[in-house]
């Protein structure tokens, strides 16, 4: 693939096209890859009005000062954004056009070491890509346990992840989602939350006054992208959902400690799983074009989702 750098236009940014794609002009690439990228870009155009943002918790379930706190957003030289100071966790909703909707939904947990969220290439851009292939994407802003002066623990972020899954099931009809096809995808620290979600879940509380809390928190599938975990620490059973794992061999975290032990445990318990370890990519590659094969992980994921029956086969 040959790429040429271009200046990001103000109109493109307003249309919702991810900055990382605005900055490149496609000069040559395989037809299938080009079709996927073009559909992704036009998904951004379709969402020019802006996606809905849904609070996970009622104010009474949060810290007393949560609603008055302002998130802190910073932008780097590549026009990518990070978010911190999250006290009112939310999901940002990216729905596919109704005629393309497959009924599949996925909670997307960005990474950032529990200090911040890499909200573009591990969040919003991923939600837009999922919508372009008929999957409802829900980008999770979770509470950050390791941010400066944070009052939270990682369990709070895990509960945010569970709550997001429950909300999608509770509002499945509204969002044109099959409540039996709700998954979770996480990058790095978000991958830790995805691993927790798929191995520590409950069926919901049938008599709960809150209809959301009546829903199961078990994801129907999980996608772990370079997860920040010790894979041997997670209890896998035959009921753990099908899992897709992906990491670069030159990640700063050794795959023999992260994805390989978890993959082995999944296979030992008869859980459908697929593992991709690419030679190059490092840590934090997200959904970005690059000269390395790892940038094609979305195609591999889409193929896996079709192979497992979540999506129609191409």
XYZ file of N, CA and C in Angstrom, residues 59-260:
606
model
N -27.088 9.581 38.571
C -26.218 10.384 39.443
C -26.100 9.824 40.857
N -27.159 9.197 41.358
C -27.131 8.673 42.725
C -26.139 7.536 42.900
N -25.718 6.895 41.795
C -24.767 5.779 41.876
C -23.321 6.248 41.775
N -23.120 7.551 41.560
C -21.780 8.099 41.366
C -21.335 8.899 42.588
N -20.098 9.330 42.575
C -19.595 10.199 43.625
C -20.386 11.506 43.632
N -20.557 12.135 44.798
C -21.373 13.349 44.877
C -20.926 14.457 43.925
N -19.608 14.532 43.653
C -19.109 15.615 42.802
C -18.959 15.193 41.337
N -19.429 13.990 40.979
C -19.157 13.455 39.638
C -19.743 14.320 38.528
N -20.968 14.796 38.708
C -21.641 15.518 37.632
C -21.025 16.897 37.390
N -20.307 17.422 38.358
C -19.703 18.744 38.181
C -18.291 18.685 37.606
N -17.734 17.492 37.518
C -16.377 17.331 37.010
C -16.349 17.430 35.483
N -15.328 18.044 34.946
C -15.170 18.172 33.501
C -14.072 17.234 33.014
N -14.373 16.501 31.957
C -13.338 15.662 31.356
C -12.240 16.541 30.766
N -11.030 16.030 30.767
C -9.884 16.744 30.207
C -9.466 16.046 28.920
N -9.539 16.769 27.812
C -9.204 16.222 26.498
C -7.952 16.917 25.989
N -6.984 16.134 25.556
C -5.766 16.697 24.971
C -5.572 16.151 23.571
N -4.868 16.908 22.747
C -4.629 16.538 21.346
C -3.132 16.516 21.090
N -2.671 15.467 20.401
C -1.250 15.380 20.076
C -0.975 15.913 18.677
N 0.280 15.824 18.242
C 0.669 16.378 16.944
C -0.014 15.678 15.778
N -0.456 14.441 15.997
C -1.150 13.687 14.944
C -2.657 13.923 14.980
N -3.097 14.906 15.768
C -4.519 15.249 15.910
C -5.325 14.108 16.526
N -4.672 13.279 17.322
C -5.369 12.240 18.069
C -5.556 12.719 19.505
N -6.658 12.269 20.114
C -7.054 12.805 21.402
C -6.996 11.753 22.504
N -6.692 12.226 23.698
C -6.811 11.409 24.897
C -7.767 12.099 25.852
N -8.405 11.294 26.690
C -9.380 11.810 27.659
C -9.012 11.300 29.042
N -9.095 12.174 30.023
C -8.911 11.759 31.418
C -9.916 12.520 32.283
N -9.806 12.358 33.595
C -10.735 12.974 34.552
C -12.179 12.540 34.278
N -12.365 11.244 34.125
C -13.688 10.686 33.825
C -14.355 10.272 35.134
N -15.447 10.946 35.466
C -16.186 10.638 36.686
C -17.622 10.217 36.387
N -18.107 10.526 35.201
C -19.454 10.142 34.772
C -19.310 9.260 33.534
N -19.079 7.950 33.696
C -18.791 7.084 32.551
C -19.966 6.992 31.581
N -19.627 6.842 30.305
C -20.641 6.865 29.246
C -20.313 5.829 28.168
N -21.283 5.619 27.274
C -21.033 4.947 26.000
C -21.455 5.890 24.880
N -20.622 5.975 23.852
C -20.930 6.743 22.651
C -21.377 5.759 21.584
N -22.537 6.021 20.979
C -23.243 5.030 20.166
C -23.010 5.267 18.677
N -22.485 4.245 18.006
C -22.310 4.273 16.555
C -23.143 3.150 15.955
N -24.302 3.527 15.381
C -25.204 2.539 14.815
C -25.037 2.458 13.295
N -25.098 1.241 12.739
C -25.056 1.116 11.286
C -26.397 1.524 10.688
N -26.433 1.834 9.400
C -27.730 2.054 8.744
C -28.622 0.826 8.934
N -29.910 1.039 9.101
C -30.814 -0.073 9.394
C -30.756 -1.169 8.341
N -30.578 -0.766 7.084
C -30.557 -1.771 6.022
C -29.303 -2.630 6.042
N -28.272 -2.206 6.787
C -27.024 -2.962 6.867
C -26.822 -3.602 8.231
N -27.699 -3.315 9.170
C -27.508 -3.798 10.536
C -27.593 -5.317 10.598
N -26.652 -5.915 11.306
C -26.589 -7.369 11.472
C -27.158 -7.823 12.807
N -27.436 -6.880 13.696
C -27.897 -7.227 15.028
C -26.775 -7.419 16.023
N -25.535 -7.404 15.550
C -24.382 -7.584 16.427
C -24.006 -6.237 17.047
N -23.600 -6.275 18.314
C -23.157 -5.063 19.016
C -21.874 -5.371 19.767
N -21.048 -4.348 19.965
C -19.800 -4.545 20.700
C -19.478 -3.309 21.534
N -19.141 -3.535 22.793
C -18.609 -2.487 23.669
C -17.124 -2.356 23.370
N -16.656 -1.136 23.134
C -15.260 -0.879 22.761
C -14.591 -0.131 23.908
N -13.598 -0.768 24.527
C -12.892 -0.167 25.658
C -11.502 0.280 25.216
N -11.261 1.581 25.049
C -9.931 2.061 24.667
C -8.904 1.789 25.761
N -7.628 1.852 25.390
C -6.549 1.689 26.345
C -6.006 3.024 26.821
N -4.952 2.944 27.631
C -4.324 4.134 28.179
C -3.768 3.900 29.564
N -3.536 2.625 29.908
C -2.921 2.305 31.187
C -3.743 2.675 32.393
N -5.073 2.814 32.222
C -5.970 3.255 33.298
C -5.628 4.659 33.780
N -4.838 5.410 32.970
C -4.495 6.805 33.298
C -5.251 7.777 32.398
N -5.517 7.354 31.178
C -6.259 8.151 30.195
C -6.856 7.172 29.202
N -7.655 7.685 28.275
C -8.202 6.859 27.203
C -7.702 7.387 25.864
N -7.156 6.493 25.039
C -6.796 6.836 23.655
C -8.079 6.752 22.842
N -8.811 7.843 22.827
C -10.219 7.799 22.466
C -10.472 7.755 20.963
N -9.494 8.085 20.137
C -9.709 8.075 18.682
C -9.383 6.713 18.068
N -8.084 6.383 17.957
C -7.710 5.174 17.218
C -7.993 3.882 17.978
N -8.366 4.001 19.269
C -8.792 2.828 20.024
C -10.244 2.971 20.491
N -10.937 3.976 19.956
C -12.300 4.223 20.401
C -13.219 4.624 19.270
N -13.334 5.934 19.037
C -14.302 6.419 18.058
C -14.063 5.855 16.660
N -12.805 5.803 16.236
C -12.511 5.276 14.900
C -12.935 3.815 14.779
N -12.797 3.080 15.863
C -13.189 1.669 15.867
C -14.713 1.549 15.809
N -15.415 2.407 16.546
C -16.870 2.406 16.498
C -17.388 2.700 15.102
N -16.753 3.642 14.414
C -17.162 3.974 13.043
C -16.894 2.810 12.104
N -15.767 2.132 12.304
C -15.465 0.983 11.440
C -16.491 -0.123 11.651
N -16.823 -0.416 12.900
C -17.821 -1.442 13.156
C -19.151 -1.079 12.497
N -19.580 0.179 12.635
C -20.840 0.588 12.014
C -20.807 0.383 10.504
N -19.631 0.559 9.892
C -19.513 0.408 8.437
C -19.684 -1.035 7.988
N -19.525 -2.011 8.900
C -19.715 -3.419 8.533
C -20.995 -3.983 9.148
N -21.865 -3.105 9.612
C -23.164 -3.542 10.094
C -23.234 -3.880 11.558
N -22.204 -3.522 12.319
C -22.144 -3.829 13.751
C -22.321 -2.536 14.552
N -23.178 -2.567 15.548
C -23.361 -1.400 16.415
C -22.175 -1.301 17.373
N -21.471 -0.165 17.332
C -20.310 0.049 18.191
C -20.634 1.008 19.322
N -20.217 0.657 20.524
C -20.497 1.468 21.716
C -19.161 1.752 22.406
N -18.659 2.976 22.259
C -17.340 3.335 22.794
C -17.481 3.708 24.260
N -16.757 2.991 25.087
C -16.875 3.117 26.533
C -15.861 4.109 27.088
N -16.366 5.096 27.827
C -15.508 5.937 28.663
C -15.668 5.446 30.093
N -14.643 4.785 30.588
C -14.722 4.192 31.915
C -13.874 4.980 32.905
N -14.147 4.766 34.172
C -13.417 5.468 35.226
C -11.978 4.944 35.303
N -11.051 5.849 35.588
C -9.626 5.563 35.441
C -8.957 5.413 36.803
N -8.508 4.192 37.080
C -7.989 3.874 38.407
C -6.607 4.450 38.676
N -5.837 4.719 37.609
C -4.456 5.167 37.814
C -4.219 6.604 37.359
N -5.293 7.331 37.096
C -5.138 8.750 36.793
C -4.692 9.472 38.072
N -4.101 10.636 37.894
C -3.592 11.383 39.040
C -4.706 11.661 40.050
N -4.450 11.330 41.302
C -5.397 11.541 42.400
C -6.729 10.817 42.207
N -6.714 9.720 41.458
C -7.958 9.003 41.191
C -8.515 8.358 42.456
N -9.832 8.465 42.654
C -10.461 7.786 43.800
C -10.948 6.384 43.441
N -10.669 5.939 42.195
C -11.264 4.702 41.703
C -10.291 3.532 41.715
N -10.878 2.333 41.606
C -10.126 1.101 41.465
C -10.457 0.481 40.107
N -9.638 -0.479 39.673
C -9.902 -1.131 38.391
C -11.260 -1.827 38.416
N -11.687 -2.288 39.569
C -13.024 -2.887 39.664
C -14.116 -1.903 39.257
N -13.923 -0.610 39.494
C -14.908 0.379 39.054
C -15.006 0.396 37.534
N -13.860 0.315 36.868
C -13.858 0.262 35.403
C -14.496 -1.032 34.908
N -14.235 -2.137 35.610
C -14.866 -3.413 35.262
C -16.389 -3.316 35.406
N -16.856 -2.682 36.492
C -18.299 -2.511 36.663
C -18.884 -1.622 35.569
N -18.125 -0.616 35.130
C -18.582 0.206 34.003
C -18.750 -0.648 32.745
N -17.813 -1.564 32.526
C -17.883 -2.442 31.356
C -19.104 -3.348 31.439
N -19.324 -3.929 32.604
C -20.504 -4.768 32.788
C -21.789 -3.970 32.566
N -21.818 -2.761 33.113
C -23.014 -1.925 32.992
C -23.293 -1.598 31.523
N -22.250 -1.341 30.745
C -22.431 -1.056 29.318
C -23.071 -2.241 28.607
N -22.616 -3.460 28.910
C -23.200 -4.660 28.297
C -24.674 -4.784 28.679
N -24.980 -4.544 29.953
C -26.366 -4.648 30.418
C -27.255 -3.604 29.739
N -26.766 -2.369 29.600
C -27.556 -1.309 28.974
C -27.893 -1.662 27.534
N -26.925 -2.183 26.803
C -27.183 -2.557 25.403
C -28.276 -3.608 25.334
N -28.227 -4.575 26.221
C -29.271 -5.615 26.217
C -30.627 -5.020 26.605
N -30.635 -4.121 27.580
C -31.894 -3.519 28.023
C -32.524 -2.647 26.936
N -31.692 -2.060 26.077
C -32.192 -1.167 25.024
C -32.003 -1.767 23.639
N -31.932 -3.084 23.579
C -31.634 -3.776 22.319
C -32.640 -3.443 21.225
N -33.921 -3.415 21.554
C -34.937 -3.140 20.537
C -34.768 -1.734 19.968
N -34.476 -0.782 20.829
C -34.286 0.611 20.398
C -33.113 0.743 19.439
N -32.045 -0.013 19.678
C -30.835 0.093 18.869
C -30.729 -0.983 17.790
N -31.815 -1.764 17.613
C -31.836 -2.787 16.565
C -30.719 -3.809 16.765
N -30.569 -4.257 18.005
C -29.508 -5.177 18.390
C -30.114 -6.490 18.862
N -29.454 -7.590 18.535
C -29.820 -8.895 19.068
C -29.176 -9.036 20.448
N -29.954 -9.156 21.524
C -29.357 -9.199 22.864
C -28.485 -10.427 23.106
N -28.516 -11.388 22.188
C -27.661 -12.574 22.291
C -26.419 -12.461 21.412
N -26.164 -11.254 20.905
C -24.965 -11.013 20.093
C -24.279 -9.726 20.538
N -24.052 -9.608 21.829
C -23.407 -8.418 22.407
C -22.022 -8.825 22.903
N -20.993 -8.239 22.325
C -19.628 -8.583 22.680
C -18.880 -7.426 23.302
N -17.612 -7.671 23.582
C -16.749 -6.641 24.159
C -15.392 -6.716 23.483
N -14.822 -5.558 23.180
C -13.485 -5.450 22.593
C -12.694 -4.458 23.421
N -11.449 -4.827 23.742
C -10.623 -3.914 24.523
C -9.200 -3.866 24.027
N -8.610 -2.668 24.089
C -7.215 -2.440 23.730
C -6.405 -2.198 25.005
N -5.281 -2.899 25.161
C -4.352 -2.649 26.261
C -5.078 -2.708 27.609
N -5.159 -1.599 28.344
C -5.900 -1.611 29.606
C -7.360 -1.966 29.380
N -7.911 -1.532 28.257
C -9.267 -1.937 27.906
C -9.348 -3.431 27.634
N -8.238 -4.018 27.144
C -8.180 -5.460 26.972
C -8.247 -6.192 28.299
N -7.677 -5.574 29.334
C -7.804 -6.144 30.678
C -9.269 -6.178 31.089
N -10.001 -5.104 30.808
C -11.422 -5.064 31.149
C -12.209 -6.093 30.345
N -11.844 -6.279 29.070
C -12.517 -7.291 28.252
C -12.268 -8.686 28.812
N -11.020 -8.941 29.262
C -10.703 -10.242 29.858
C -11.476 -10.446 31.154
N -11.614 -9.400 31.951
C -12.398 -9.497 33.182
C -13.865 -9.745 32.857
N -14.379 -9.045 31.836
C -15.790 -9.179 31.478
C -16.124 -10.592 31.012
N -15.202 -11.219 30.278
C -15.522 -12.541 29.732
C -15.280 -13.673 30.730
N -14.587 -13.396 31.833
C -14.306 -14.446 32.813
C -14.977 -14.204 34.165
N -15.527 -12.999 34.387
C -16.190 -12.670 35.656
C -17.501 -11.954 35.326
N -18.563 -12.711 35.270
C -19.859 -12.138 34.866
C -20.963 -12.761 35.704
N -22.163 -12.208 35.573
C -23.309 -12.769 36.290
C -24.539 -12.691 35.402
N -25.578 -13.377 35.804
C -26.803 -13.473 34.994
C -27.737 -12.291 35.189
N -27.373 -11.356 36.059
C -28.261 -10.251 36.379
C -29.149 -10.591 37.566
N -29.817 -9.568 38.082
C -30.699 -9.734 39.245
C -32.140 -9.628 38.778
N -32.823 -10.771 38.743
C -34.156 -10.837 38.135
C -35.135 -9.836 38.737
N -35.077 -9.622 40.037
C -36.042 -8.738 40.673
C -35.574 -7.322 40.876
N -34.498 -6.915 40.239
C -33.939 -5.577 40.454
C -34.912 -4.495 39.991
N -35.083 -3.420 40.775
C -35.942 -2.305 40.335
C -35.448 -1.685 39.035
N -34.125 -1.656 38.844
C -33.518 -1.103 37.637
C -33.514 -2.193 36.565
N -34.244 -1.958 35.476
C -34.346 -2.971 34.417
C -32.987 -3.320 33.841
N -32.037 -2.373 33.869
C -30.699 -2.638 33.349
C -30.014 -3.730 34.160
N -30.177 -3.674 35.490
C -29.505 -4.631 36.352
C -30.114 -6.029 36.291
N -31.231 -6.166 35.580
C -31.806 -7.497 35.380
C -31.110 -8.263 34.250
N -30.301 -7.560 33.481
C -29.671 -8.160 32.309
C -28.366 -8.870 32.676
N -28.029 -9.898 31.897
C -26.753 -10.593 32.069
C -25.600 -9.677 31.661
N -24.474 -9.821 32.366
C -23.261 -9.068 31.995
C -22.288 -9.932 31.197
N -22.670 -11.162 30.866
C -21.781 -12.034 30.090
C -21.750 -11.583 28.630
N -20.569 -11.267 28.107
C -20.490 -10.956 26.679
C -20.643 -12.229 25.857
N -21.207 -12.101 24.665
C -21.371 -13.260 23.783
C -20.109 -13.563 22.998
N -19.196 -12.612 22.936
C -17.871 -12.828 22.354
C -16.945 -11.759 22.902
N -15.646 -12.009 22.801
C -14.669 -11.053 23.317
C -13.521 -10.915 22.331
N -13.009 -9.697 22.237
C -11.855 -9.399 21.376
C -10.823 -8.699 22.247
N -9.657 -9.311 22.387
C -8.591 -8.766 23.231
C -7.439 -8.333 22.342
N -7.236 -7.019 22.247
C -6.185 -6.434 21.423
C -5.035 -5.993 22.333
N -3.876 -6.623 22.164
C -2.689 -6.394 23.005
C -3.079 -6.079 24.457
N -3.796 -7.026 25.095
C -4.320 -6.741 26.442
C -3.219 -6.616 27.481
N -3.411 -5.707 28.409
C -2.452 -5.497 29.494
C -2.727 -6.451 30.636
N -2.448 -7.735 30.436
C -2.810 -8.756 31.411
C -1.681 -9.753 31.612
N -1.770 -10.483 32.699
C -1.070 -11.750 32.847
C -2.110 -12.815 32.555
N -2.028 -13.402 31.380
C -3.079 -14.299 30.923
C -3.324 -15.495 31.806
N -2.326 -15.871 32.617
C -2.481 -17.026 33.501
C -3.374 -16.729 34.700
N -3.718 -15.461 34.911
C -4.488 -15.078 36.096
C -6.004 -15.137 35.898
N -6.460 -15.540 34.713
C -7.887 -15.486 34.416
C -8.480 -16.895 34.404
N -9.596 -17.040 35.091
C -10.244 -18.347 35.197
C -11.158 -18.560 34.001
N -10.777 -19.484 33.155
C -11.537 -19.815 31.956
C -12.316 -21.091 32.212
N -13.579 -21.136 31.773
C -14.404 -22.340 31.864
C -14.968 -22.634 30.480
N -15.710 -23.705 30.377
C -16.327 -24.052 29.093
C -17.372 -23.020 28.680
N -17.831 -22.200 29.630
C -18.838 -21.180 29.340
C -18.245 -19.815 28.992
N -16.922 -19.700 29.014
C -16.280 -18.455 28.576
C -16.610 -18.234 27.100
N -16.950 -17.017 26.698
C -17.381 -16.798 25.311
C -16.239 -16.934 24.307
N -16.573 -17.191 23.036
C -15.560 -17.236 21.971
C -14.715 -15.961 21.984
N -13.423 -16.125 21.703
C -12.478 -15.017 21.901
C -11.512 -14.904 20.731
N -11.265 -13.673 20.322
C -10.281 -13.319 19.296
C -9.175 -12.545 20.004
N -7.925 -12.975 19.822
C -6.784 -12.325 20.475
C -5.790 -11.862 19.424
N -5.199 -10.684 19.638
C -4.263 -10.130 18.659
C -3.195 -9.306 19.362
N -1.944 -9.489 18.938
C -0.824 -8.755 19.524
C 0.340 -8.761 18.542
N 1.218 -7.787 18.671
C 2.463 -7.770 17.901
C 3.543 -8.514 18.665
N 4.410 -9.208 17.928
C 5.510 -9.935 18.575
C 6.488 -8.977 19.242
N 6.595 -7.747 18.700
C 7.525 -6.779 19.301
C 6.820 -5.819 20.251
N 5.666 -6.224 20.765
C 5.006 -5.474 21.842
C 5.926 -5.433 23.049
N 5.854 -4.347 23.817
C 6.685 -4.248 25.021
C 6.277 -5.286 26.071
N 5.060 -5.827 25.938
C 4.605 -6.898 26.817
C 4.732 -8.220 26.066
N 5.397 -9.176 26.672
C 5.691 -10.447 26.026
C 4.415 -11.258 25.846
N 4.182 -11.725 24.613
C 2.982 -12.512 24.326
C 2.927 -13.800 25.131
N 4.096 -14.332 25.533
C 4.090 -15.560 26.330
C 3.488 -15.335 27.715
N 3.370 -14.067 28.109
C 2.771 -13.731 29.412
C 1.339 -13.238 29.253
N 1.011 -12.682 28.102
C -0.294 -12.045 27.928
C -1.282 -12.967 27.214
N -1.234 -13.003 25.889
C -2.281 -13.711 25.136
C -2.081 -15.226 25.068
N -0.834 -15.694 25.087
C -0.612 -17.129 24.922
C -1.177 -17.970 26.064
